[in-house]
PDB file of C-alpha atoms in Angstrom:
ATOM      1  CA  MET Y   1     102.120   9.474 -47.306  1.00 45.00           C
ATOM      2  CA  THR Y   2      98.881   9.256 -45.576  1.00 47.00           C
ATOM      3  CA  THR Y   3      98.466  10.236 -41.682  1.00 52.00           C
ATOM      4  CA  LEU Y   4      95.915   8.598 -39.308  1.00 56.00           C
ATOM      5  CA  ALA Y   5      92.704  11.173 -38.869  1.00 64.00           C
ATOM      6  CA  ASP Y   6      92.458  12.336 -35.233  1.00 68.00           C
ATOM      7  CA  PRO Y   7      90.155  10.061 -33.520  1.00 69.00           C
ATOM      8  CA  THR Y   8      89.217  12.533 -30.866  1.00 69.00           C
ATOM      9  CA  ARG Y   9      87.294  14.583 -33.685  1.00 70.00           C
ATOM     10  CA  TYR Y  10      83.887  12.570 -33.045  1.00 72.00           C
ATOM     11  CA  PHE Y  11      84.028  13.492 -29.392  1.00 75.00           C
ATOM     12  CA  HIS Y  12      84.627  17.297 -29.479  1.00 78.00           C
ATOM     13  CA  ARG Y  13      83.283  18.126 -32.958  1.00 82.00           C
ATOM     14  CA  PRO Y  14      79.670  17.225 -31.924  1.00 84.00           C
ATOM     15  CA  ILE Y  15      80.024  19.226 -28.665  1.00 86.00           C
ATOM     16  CA  VAL Y  16      81.388  22.253 -30.509  1.00 86.00           C
ATOM     17  CA  ALA Y  17      78.732  22.030 -32.919  1.00 88.00           C
ATOM     18  CA  ALA Y  18      76.171  21.605 -30.263  1.00 90.00           C
ATOM     19  CA  LEU Y  19      77.279  24.463 -28.338  1.00 90.00           C
ATOM     20  CA  GLY Y  20      77.443  26.623 -31.398  1.00 90.00           C
ATOM     21  CA  VAL Y  21      74.117  26.121 -32.447  1.00 93.00           C
ATOM     22  CA  VAL Y  22      72.839  26.785 -28.920  1.00 93.00           C
ATOM     23  CA  SER Y  23      74.733  30.126 -28.598  1.00 91.00           C
ATOM     24  CA  VAL Y  24      73.378  31.236 -31.962  1.00 93.00           C
ATOM     25  CA  ILE Y  25      69.912  30.472 -31.286  1.00 95.00           C
ATOM     26  CA  LEU Y  26      70.183  32.126 -27.682  1.00 92.00           C
ATOM     27  CA  THR Y  27      71.932  35.166 -29.312  1.00 91.00           C
ATOM     28  CA  ALA Y  28      69.362  35.733 -31.941  1.00 94.00           C
ATOM     29  CA  TYR Y  29      66.697  35.347 -29.345  1.00 94.00           C
ATOM     30  CA  VAL Y  30      68.173  38.036 -27.020  1.00 92.00           C
ATOM     31  CA  VAL Y  31      68.661  40.129 -30.237  1.00 93.00           C
ATOM     32  CA  TRP Y  32      65.019  39.782 -31.257  1.00 95.00           C
ATOM     33  CA  LEU Y  33      63.938  40.962 -27.441  1.00 92.00           C
ATOM     34  CA  THR Y  34      66.245  43.889 -27.527  1.00 93.00           C
ATOM     35  CA  LEU Y  35      63.862  45.002 -30.801  1.00 93.00           C
ATOM     36  CA  ARG Y  36      60.811  44.845 -28.481  1.00 92.00           C
ATOM     37  CA  ASP Y  37      59.848  46.710 -25.541  1.00 91.00           C
ATOM     38  CA  VAL Y  38      59.319  43.832 -22.818  1.00 88.00           C
ATOM     39  CA  SER Y  39      58.660  44.846 -19.268  1.00 87.00           C
ATOM     40  CA  LEU Y  40      57.330  42.496 -16.380  1.00 84.00           C
ATOM     41  CA  LEU Y  41      55.293  45.425 -15.434  1.00 83.00           C
ATOM     42  CA  ARG Y  42      53.448  45.119 -18.676  1.00 81.00           C
ATOM     43  CA  ALA Y  43      53.399  41.423 -19.277  1.00 75.00           C
ATOM     44  CA  GLY Y  44      51.747  40.251 -22.401  1.00 76.00           C
ATOM     45  CA  GLN Y  45      51.886  43.743 -24.167  1.00 81.00           C
ATOM     46  CA  ASP Y  46      55.175  44.204 -25.535  1.00 83.00           C
ATOM     47  CA  THR Y  47      55.725  45.928 -28.583  1.00 87.00           C
ATOM     48  CA  PHE Y  48      58.128  45.816 -31.359  1.00 90.00           C
ATOM     49  CA  VAL Y  49      60.148  48.810 -31.261  1.00 91.00           C
ATOM     50  CA  GLY Y  50      63.223  48.477 -33.547  1.00 90.00           C
ATOM     51  CA  THR Y  51      66.504  50.255 -32.482  1.00 91.00           C
ATOM     52  CA  ALA Y  52      64.766  52.293 -29.762  1.00 93.00           C
ATOM     53  CA  ASN Y  53      66.420  50.450 -27.223  1.00 93.00           C
ATOM     54  CA  TYR Y  54      69.826  51.208 -28.592  1.00 94.00           C
ATOM     55  CA  ALA Y  55      69.480  54.837 -29.076  1.00 95.00           C
ATOM     56  CA  ARG Y  56      68.201  54.848 -25.642  1.00 94.00           C
ATOM     57  CA  LEU Y  57      71.213  53.366 -24.376  1.00 93.00           C
ATOM     58  CA  TRP Y  58      73.582  55.838 -26.430  1.00 93.00           C
ATOM     59  CA  ASN Y  59      71.664  58.794 -25.281  1.00 95.00           C
ATOM     60  CA  ASP Y  60      71.725  57.236 -21.347  1.00 94.00           C
ATOM     61  CA  PRO Y  61      74.301  59.214 -19.482  1.00 95.00           C
ATOM     62  CA  ARG Y  62      73.991  56.883 -16.518  1.00 94.00           C
ATOM     63  CA  ALA Y  63      74.870  54.062 -19.050  1.00 94.00           C
ATOM     64  CA  ILE Y  64      78.003  55.762 -20.538  1.00 94.00           C
ATOM     65  CA  SER Y  65      79.194  56.442 -17.152  1.00 95.00           C
ATOM     66  CA  ALA Y  66      78.890  53.064 -16.041  1.00 95.00           C
ATOM     67  CA  LEU Y  67      80.739  52.002 -19.433  1.00 93.00           C
ATOM     68  CA  VAL Y  68      83.591  54.367 -18.480  1.00 94.00           C
ATOM     69  CA  ARG Y  69      83.636  53.346 -14.993  1.00 95.00           C
ATOM     70  CA  THR Y  70      83.646  49.576 -16.067  1.00 94.00           C
ATOM     71  CA  VAL Y  71      86.621  50.359 -18.461  1.00 93.00           C
ATOM     72  CA  PHE Y  72      88.556  52.401 -15.643  1.00 95.00           C
ATOM     73  CA  PHE Y  73      87.937  49.687 -13.089  1.00 96.00           C
ATOM     74  CA  THR Y  74      89.103  46.682 -15.400  1.00 94.00           C
ATOM     75  CA  VAL Y  75      92.373  48.410 -16.550  1.00 93.00           C
ATOM     76  CA  LEU Y  76      93.521  49.307 -12.992  1.00 96.00           C
ATOM     77  CA  ALA Y  77      92.267  45.829 -11.668  1.00 95.00           C
ATOM     78  CA  THR Y  78      93.895  43.903 -14.353  1.00 94.00           C
ATOM     79  CA  GLY Y  79      97.215  46.073 -14.603  1.00 94.00           C
ATOM     80  CA  ILE Y  80      97.577  46.138 -10.734  1.00 96.00           C
ATOM     81  CA  GLU Y  81      96.820  42.437 -10.193  1.00 95.00           C
ATOM     82  CA  VAL Y  82      99.372  41.444 -12.904  1.00 94.00           C
ATOM     83  CA  ALA Y  83     102.353  43.415 -11.900  1.00 94.00           C
ATOM     84  CA  LEU Y  84     101.790  42.540  -8.346  1.00 94.00           C
ATOM     85  CA  GLY Y  85     101.405  39.052  -9.013  1.00 93.00           C
ATOM     86  CA  LEU Y  86     104.678  38.938 -11.029  1.00 92.00           C
ATOM     87  CA  ALA Y  87     106.402  40.708  -8.435  1.00 91.00           C
ATOM     88  CA  ILE Y  88     105.185  38.155  -5.763  1.00 91.00           C
ATOM     89  CA  VAL Y  89     106.503  35.374  -8.159  1.00 89.00           C
ATOM     90  CA  LEU Y  90     109.725  36.528  -8.185  1.00 87.00           C
ATOM     91  CA  PHE Y  91     109.970  37.039  -4.663  1.00 85.00           C
ATOM     92  CA  LEU Y  92     108.818  33.509  -4.077  1.00 83.00           C
ATOM     93  CA  ASP Y  93     111.335  32.263  -6.738  1.00 80.00           C
ATOM     94  CA  ARG Y  94     113.930  32.994  -3.946  1.00 77.00           C
ATOM     95  CA  ASN Y  95     114.979  30.345  -1.190  1.00 75.00           C
ATOM     96  CA  PHE Y  96     113.938  31.639   2.355  1.00 73.00           C
ATOM     97  CA  ALA Y  97     112.385  30.351   5.780  1.00 75.00           C
ATOM     98  CA  PHE Y  98     108.557  29.030   5.789  1.00 77.00           C
ATOM     99  CA  LYS Y  99     108.376  29.526   1.826  1.00 75.00           C
ATOM    100  CA  ARG Y 100     105.729  26.665   1.546  1.00 81.00           C
ATOM    101  CA  LEU Y 101     103.735  28.057   4.382  1.00 84.00           C
ATOM    102  CA  VAL Y 102     103.552  31.676   2.357  1.00 81.00           C
ATOM    103  CA  ARG Y 103     102.540  29.869  -0.764  1.00 80.00           C
ATOM    104  CA  ALA Y 104      99.712  28.293   0.655  1.00 82.00           C
ATOM    105  CA  LEU Y 105      98.366  31.474   2.586  1.00 85.00           C
ATOM    106  CA  LEU Y 106      98.861  33.224  -0.562  1.00 84.00           C
ATOM    107  CA  LEU Y 107      96.171  30.956  -2.355  1.00 84.00           C
ATOM    108  CA  VAL Y 108      93.539  31.407   0.695  1.00 87.00           C
ATOM    109  CA  PRO Y 109      91.864  34.079  -1.093  1.00 90.00           C
ATOM    110  CA  ILE Y 110      90.888  32.176  -4.417  1.00 88.00           C
ATOM    111  CA  ILE Y 111      89.299  29.765  -1.877  1.00 88.00           C
ATOM    112  CA  MET Y 112      86.930  32.056  -0.702  1.00 89.00           C
ATOM    113  CA  THR Y 113      83.702  32.638  -2.422  1.00 88.00           C
ATOM    114  CA  PRO Y 114      82.963  36.530  -3.676  1.00 88.00           C
ATOM    115  CA  VAL Y 115      80.049  37.028  -1.071  1.00 90.00           C
ATOM    116  CA  VAL Y 116      82.311  36.335   1.739  1.00 92.00           C
ATOM    117  CA  VAL Y 117      85.287  38.305   0.289  1.00 93.00           C
ATOM    118  CA  GLY Y 118      82.743  41.297   0.068  1.00 93.00           C
ATOM    119  CA  LEU Y 119      81.236  40.684   3.780  1.00 94.00           C
ATOM    120  CA  THR Y 120      84.782  40.621   4.947  1.00 94.00           C
ATOM    121  CA  TRP Y 121      85.917  43.687   3.299  1.00 95.00           C
ATOM    122  CA  ARG Y 122      82.733  45.798   4.384  1.00 94.00           C
ATOM    123  CA  PHE Y 123      83.326  44.814   7.780  1.00 94.00           C
ATOM    124  CA  ILE Y 124      86.957  46.179   7.491  1.00 94.00           C
ATOM    125  CA  PHE Y 125      86.062  49.027   5.944  1.00 95.00           C
ATOM    126  CA  ASP Y 126      83.248  50.036   8.370  1.00 92.00           C
ATOM    127  CA  PRO Y 127      83.934  53.618   9.063  1.00 89.00           C
ATOM    128  CA  ALA Y 128      83.078  53.167  12.955  1.00 87.00           C
ATOM    129  CA  THR Y 129      84.590  49.488  13.635  1.00 87.00           C
ATOM    130  CA  GLY Y 130      86.595  48.744  10.580  1.00 90.00           C
ATOM    131  CA  MET Y 131      90.108  47.410  10.698  1.00 93.00           C
ATOM    132  CA  ALA Y 132      91.166  49.972   8.184  1.00 93.00           C
ATOM    133  CA  ASN Y 133      90.210  52.953  10.213  1.00 92.00           C
ATOM    134  CA  TYR Y 134      91.804  51.672  13.365  1.00 91.00           C
ATOM    135  CA  SER Y 135      94.960  51.125  11.568  1.00 91.00           C
ATOM    136  CA  LEU Y 136      94.920  54.480  10.191  1.00 91.00           C
ATOM    137  CA  SER Y 137      94.372  55.725  13.685  1.00 90.00           C
ATOM    138  CA  LEU Y 138      97.453  54.348  15.062  1.00 90.00           C
ATOM    139  CA  LEU Y 139      99.142  55.875  12.521  1.00 89.00           C
ATOM    140  CA  GLY Y 140      97.937  59.318  13.278  1.00 86.00           C
ATOM    141  CA  LEU Y 141      95.731  59.522  10.444  1.00 86.00           C
ATOM    142  CA  GLY Y 142      91.747  60.375  10.266  1.00 82.00           C
ATOM    143  CA  PRO Y 143      89.132  58.022   9.491  1.00 89.00           C
ATOM    144  CA  ILE Y 144      88.071  57.616   5.914  1.00 92.00           C
ATOM    145  CA  ASP Y 145      84.481  56.462   4.781  1.00 92.00           C
ATOM    146  CA  TRP Y 146      85.929  53.902   2.512  1.00 94.00           C
ATOM    147  CA  LEU Y 147      82.405  52.736   1.256  1.00 93.00           C
ATOM    148  CA  GLY Y 148      80.522  55.999   1.754  1.00 92.00           C
ATOM    149  CA  SER Y 149      82.575  58.254  -0.302  1.00 92.00           C
ATOM    150  CA  THR Y 150      82.146  58.897  -4.014  1.00 93.00           C
ATOM    151  CA  ASP Y 151      85.942  59.494  -4.404  1.00 93.00           C
ATOM    152  CA  VAL Y 152      87.066  56.105  -2.398  1.00 94.00           C
ATOM    153  CA  ALA Y 153      84.433  53.593  -2.726  1.00 95.00           C
ATOM    154  CA  LEU Y 154      85.430  52.369  -6.305  1.00 95.00           C
ATOM    155  CA  PHE Y 155      88.911  52.074  -4.981  1.00 96.00           C
ATOM    156  CA  SER Y 156      87.756  50.350  -1.738  1.00 95.00           C
ATOM    157  CA  VAL Y 157      85.948  47.418  -4.062  1.00 96.00           C
ATOM    158  CA  LEU Y 158      89.417  47.480  -6.407  1.00 96.00           C
ATOM    159  CA  ILE Y 159      91.600  46.780  -2.994  1.00 96.00           C
ATOM    160  CA  ALA Y 160      88.919  44.075  -2.334  1.00 95.00           C
ATOM    161  CA  ASP Y 161      89.121  42.698  -5.886  1.00 95.00           C
ATOM    162  CA  VAL Y 162      92.901  42.603  -6.180  1.00 95.00           C
ATOM    163  CA  TRP Y 163      93.293  40.959  -2.769  1.00 95.00           C
ATOM    164  CA  GLN Y 164      91.134  38.151  -3.949  1.00 94.00           C
ATOM    165  CA  TRP Y 165      92.364  37.890  -7.687  1.00 94.00           C
ATOM    166  CA  THR Y 166      96.064  38.380  -7.694  1.00 94.00           C
ATOM    167  CA  PRO Y 167      96.600  34.922  -5.988  1.00 92.00           C
ATOM    168  CA  PHE Y 168      95.163  33.589  -9.153  1.00 92.00           C
ATOM    169  CA  VAL Y 169      97.697  35.578 -11.070  1.00 93.00           C
ATOM    170  CA  VAL Y 170     100.581  34.342  -8.809  1.00 92.00           C
ATOM    171  CA  LEU Y 171      99.252  30.676  -9.215  1.00 90.00           C
ATOM    172  CA  LEU Y 172      99.107  31.035 -13.353  1.00 91.00           C
ATOM    173  CA  VAL Y 173     102.582  32.780 -13.510  1.00 90.00           C
ATOM    174  CA  MET Y 174     104.425  30.354 -10.809  1.00 88.00           C
ATOM    175  CA  ALA Y 175     103.099  27.701 -13.306  1.00 85.00           C
ATOM    176  CA  GLY Y 176     104.788  29.240 -16.222  1.00 86.00           C
ATOM    177  CA  LEU Y 177     107.812  30.187 -14.302  1.00 83.00           C
ATOM    178  CA  GLU Y 178     108.205  26.398 -13.312  1.00 82.00           C
ATOM    179  CA  SER Y 179     108.125  25.459 -16.712  1.00 81.00           C
ATOM    180  CA  ALA Y 180     110.323  27.623 -17.910  1.00 77.00           C
ATOM    181  CA  PRO Y 181     114.156  26.848 -19.024  1.00 76.00           C
ATOM    182  CA  THR Y 182     116.817  27.685 -16.594  1.00 76.00           C
ATOM    183  CA  ASP Y 183     119.775  26.956 -18.710  1.00 77.00           C
ATOM    184  CA  PRO Y 184     119.631  30.374 -20.595  1.00 79.00           C
ATOM    185  CA  MET Y 185     119.171  32.038 -17.132  1.00 77.00           C
ATOM    186  CA  ASP Y 186     121.949  29.787 -15.755  1.00 73.00           C
ATOM    187  CA  ALA Y 187     124.298  30.449 -18.749  1.00 82.00           C
ATOM    188  CA  ALA Y 188     123.792  34.565 -18.427  1.00 78.00           C
ATOM    189  CA  ARG Y 189     124.609  34.441 -14.675  1.00 76.00           C
ATOM    190  CA  VAL Y 190     127.887  32.177 -15.573  1.00 77.00           C
ATOM    191  CA  ASP Y 191     128.558  35.155 -17.948  1.00 74.00           C
ATOM    192  CA  GLY Y 192     128.406  37.604 -15.303  1.00 77.00           C
ATOM    193  CA  ALA Y 193     124.857  39.352 -15.619  1.00 76.00           C
ATOM    194  CA  ARG Y 194     123.406  40.699 -12.670  1.00 81.00           C
ATOM    195  CA  GLU Y 195     120.479  39.389 -11.382  1.00 77.00           C
ATOM    196  CA  TRP Y 196     117.893  42.207 -12.494  1.00 76.00           C
ATOM    197  CA  GLN Y 197     119.475  41.784 -16.412  1.00 80.00           C
ATOM    198  CA  VAL Y 198     118.878  38.392 -15.936  1.00 78.00           C
ATOM    199  CA  THR Y 199     114.931  38.902 -14.946  1.00 79.00           C
ATOM    200  CA  TRP Y 200     114.367  41.760 -17.349  1.00 82.00           C
ATOM    201  CA  TYR Y 201     115.940  40.368 -20.681  1.00 79.00           C
ATOM    202  CA  ILE Y 202     115.417  36.628 -20.163  1.00 81.00           C
ATOM    203  CA  LEU Y 203     112.888  35.877 -17.704  1.00 82.00           C
ATOM    204  CA  LEU Y 204     110.355  38.149 -18.919  1.00 85.00           C
ATOM    205  CA  PRO Y 205     110.313  37.416 -22.357  1.00 84.00           C
ATOM    206  CA  MET Y 206     109.759  33.905 -21.659  1.00 86.00           C
ATOM    207  CA  LEU Y 207     106.975  34.738 -19.205  1.00 86.00           C
ATOM    208  CA  ARG Y 208     105.509  37.292 -21.932  1.00 87.00           C
ATOM    209  CA  ARG Y 209     102.606  34.919 -23.357  1.00 87.00           C
ATOM    210  CA  VAL Y 210     101.997  33.608 -19.805  1.00 89.00           C
ATOM    211  CA  LEU Y 211     101.491  37.175 -18.971  1.00 90.00           C
ATOM    212  CA  ALA Y 212      99.625  37.921 -21.695  1.00 88.00           C
ATOM    213  CA  VAL Y 213      97.055  34.923 -21.339  1.00 89.00           C
ATOM    214  CA  VAL Y 214      96.700  36.086 -17.140  1.00 92.00           C
ATOM    215  CA  ALA Y 215      95.870  39.461 -18.382  1.00 91.00           C
ATOM    216  CA  LEU Y 216      93.117  38.238 -20.791  1.00 89.00           C
ATOM    217  CA  ILE Y 217      91.573  36.111 -18.385  1.00 90.00           C
ATOM    218  CA  ARG Y 218      91.604  38.684 -15.765  1.00 92.00           C
ATOM    219  CA  ALA Y 219      90.356  41.479 -17.871  1.00 91.00           C
ATOM    220  CA  ILE Y 220      87.356  39.427 -18.621  1.00 89.00           C
ATOM    221  CA  ASP Y 221      86.621  38.831 -14.950  1.00 90.00           C
ATOM    222  CA  SER Y 222      86.992  42.389 -14.320  1.00 92.00           C
ATOM    223  CA  ILE Y 223      84.386  43.307 -16.781  1.00 91.00           C
ATOM    224  CA  LYS Y 224      81.808  40.957 -15.829  1.00 89.00           C
ATOM    225  CA  ALA Y 225      82.448  41.566 -11.868  1.00 91.00           C
ATOM    226  CA  PHE Y 226      79.329  41.743  -9.948  1.00 92.00           C
ATOM    227  CA  ASP Y 227      79.498  40.055  -6.614  1.00 92.00           C
ATOM    228  CA  LEU Y 228      81.874  42.353  -4.928  1.00 93.00           C
ATOM    229  CA  PHE Y 229      80.014  45.445  -5.974  1.00 95.00           C
ATOM    230  CA  TYR Y 230      76.410  43.847  -4.898  1.00 94.00           C
ATOM    231  CA  ILE Y 231      77.661  43.149  -1.743  1.00 94.00           C
ATOM    232  CA  MET Y 232      79.795  45.920  -0.845  1.00 94.00           C
ATOM    233  CA  THR Y 233      78.443  49.064  -2.447  1.00 94.00           C
ATOM    234  CA  ARG Y 234      75.261  48.472  -4.226  1.00 93.00           C
ATOM    235  CA  GLY Y 235      76.343  50.796  -6.918  1.00 92.00           C
ATOM    236  CA  GLY Y 236      76.418  53.709  -4.517  1.00 89.00           C
ATOM    237  CA  PRO Y 237      77.249  56.152  -3.062  1.00 92.00           C
ATOM    238  CA  ALA Y 238      75.554  58.081  -5.655  1.00 91.00           C
ATOM    239  CA  LEU Y 239      76.141  55.544  -8.595  1.00 92.00           C
ATOM    240  CA  SER Y 240      80.125  56.080  -7.951  1.00 93.00           C
ATOM    241  CA  THR Y 241      80.460  52.283  -8.184  1.00 95.00           C
ATOM    242  CA  GLU Y 242      77.940  51.323 -10.608  1.00 95.00           C
ATOM    243  CA  THR Y 243      79.443  49.387 -13.566  1.00 94.00           C
ATOM    244  CA  LEU Y 244      77.637  48.745 -16.860  1.00 93.00           C
ATOM    245  CA  ASN Y 245      76.897  44.873 -15.345  1.00 93.00           C
ATOM    246  CA  TYR Y 246      75.407  46.127 -12.474  1.00 95.00           C
ATOM    247  CA  TYR Y 247      73.273  48.785 -14.228  1.00 95.00           C
ATOM    248  CA  GLY Y 248      72.020  45.720 -16.480  1.00 94.00           C
ATOM    249  CA  TYR Y 249      70.869  44.150 -13.021  1.00 94.00           C
ATOM    250  CA  VAL Y 250      69.311  47.094 -11.780  1.00 94.00           C
ATOM    251  CA  ALA Y 251      67.223  47.592 -15.425  1.00 93.00           C
ATOM    252  CA  ALA Y 252      66.172  44.168 -15.087  1.00 92.00           C
ATOM    253  CA  PHE Y 253      65.694  43.300 -11.672  1.00 92.00           C
ATOM    254  CA  THR Y 254      64.385  46.991 -10.039  1.00 91.00           C
ATOM    255  CA  ASN Y 255      62.906  48.688 -13.265  1.00 90.00           C
ATOM    256  CA  PHE Y 256      61.914  45.173 -14.644  1.00 92.00           C
ATOM    257  CA  ASP Y 257      62.458  46.702 -17.820  1.00 92.00           C
ATOM    258  CA  ILE Y 258      63.903  43.546 -19.625  1.00 92.00           C
ATOM    259  CA  SER Y 259      64.464  44.568 -23.198  1.00 93.00           C
ATOM    260  CA  TYR Y 260      66.432  47.477 -21.893  1.00 94.00           C
ATOM    261  CA  ALA Y 261      68.463  45.278 -19.587  1.00 94.00           C
ATOM    262  CA  LEU Y 262      69.264  42.598 -22.614  1.00 94.00           C
ATOM    263  CA  THR Y 263      70.231  45.597 -24.563  1.00 95.00           C
ATOM    264  CA  ILE Y 264      72.820  46.680 -22.253  1.00 94.00           C
ATOM    265  CA  ALA Y 265      73.892  42.940 -21.772  1.00 93.00           C
ATOM    266  CA  LEU Y 266      74.282  42.619 -25.302  1.00 93.00           C
ATOM    267  CA  VAL Y 267      76.188  45.867 -26.019  1.00 92.00           C
ATOM    268  CA  LEU Y 268      78.565  44.821 -22.957  1.00 91.00           C
ATOM    269  CA  THR Y 269      79.281  41.564 -24.485  1.00 90.00           C
ATOM    270  CA  VAL Y 270      80.174  43.285 -28.028  1.00 90.00           C
ATOM    271  CA  PHE Y 271      82.325  45.744 -26.477  1.00 87.00           C
ATOM    272  CA  THR Y 272      84.092  42.936 -24.106  1.00 87.00           C
ATOM    273  CA  ASN Y 273      84.592  40.951 -27.393  1.00 87.00           C
ATOM    274  CA  VAL Y 274      85.911  43.740 -29.628  1.00 87.00           C
ATOM    275  CA  ALA Y 275      88.340  44.906 -26.560  1.00 82.00           C
ATOM    276  CA  LEU Y 276      89.402  41.768 -25.941  1.00 82.00           C
ATOM    277  CA  LEU Y 277      89.850  40.824 -29.787  1.00 84.00           C
ATOM    278  CA  THR Y 278      91.832  44.129 -29.800  1.00 83.00           C
ATOM    279  CA  MET Y 279      93.797  43.369 -26.723  1.00 78.00           C
ATOM    280  CA  TYR Y 280      95.010  39.869 -27.621  1.00 78.00           C
ATOM    281  CA  GLY Y 281      96.122  41.249 -31.054  1.00 80.00           C
ATOM    282  CA  VAL Y 282      98.179  43.806 -29.299  1.00 75.00           C
ATOM    283  CA  LEU Y 283      99.871  41.014 -27.020  1.00 73.00           C
ATOM    284  CA  PHE Y 284     100.045  38.174 -29.522  1.00 74.00           C
ATOM    285  CA  PRO Y 285     100.888  40.024 -32.921  1.00 73.00           C
ATOM    286  CA  LYS Y 286     102.058  37.056 -34.489  1.00 65.00           C
ATOM    287  CA  SER Y 287      99.297  34.339 -34.414  1.00 49.00           C
ATOM    288  CA  GLY Y 288     101.533  31.561 -35.475  1.00 47.00           C
ATOM    289  CA  GLU Y 289     104.269  32.286 -33.029  1.00 48.00           C
ATOM    290  CA  ARG Y 290     105.039  29.902 -30.195  1.00 46.00           C
TER     291      ARG Y 290
END
């Protein structure tokens, strides 16, 4: 028995092929530039240096520290946002007064641009006039230099990131929850299962794939985070909030070292792909499972 060919192949295949060709060409060009010494301070005087930029990156303590900081920020941001988003969804799944209003207010941070979010939290964390230290003073606690302390600055940016993107997790998990079948949960309640047992043994397994996809999306965005770091700290103080992505920006637009900046970007891209593929393999051990 013959099956009809998919007519959409004439639409998506040329687009995928065109995007693939462009991606290969651009990637090859970037790799070629990383093998040269291109600097805007020496226009037209670039030379072929081979793998010297990669060796430089490997032996650059600032780059290694930025990479470790990037991994630390990504793990914390992704874990906190997924866990907090799931907790909020489970809370919103109950009936209470002003439920629709709370849902609407939770989506406000997503609408705001990262620049506005960064400026807002920069004012909140102002050591002299910020709301954060004012709230601490009401509790009898001393002021904290939120953005000026090397021990606290990265966590201050993390707070802003969690505030902005946790509602995104809430939105996707809530959609998954509303599409999940309710019959197994109702049957468990009829059989006498407690609410935490229904949540742990039935609801969470049904949301496992949704949570995995959300975690992957947030991990990708956290690795690429730039706006909040640029607006709130500019990588400081003392490089304590400089991620590898931001270090690449500094190499390109402050030091004008284009080849080295592209080397950083390419290594970060490869590292991100390997890490996310590993994460995907852990979250989805059976690729054919549905």
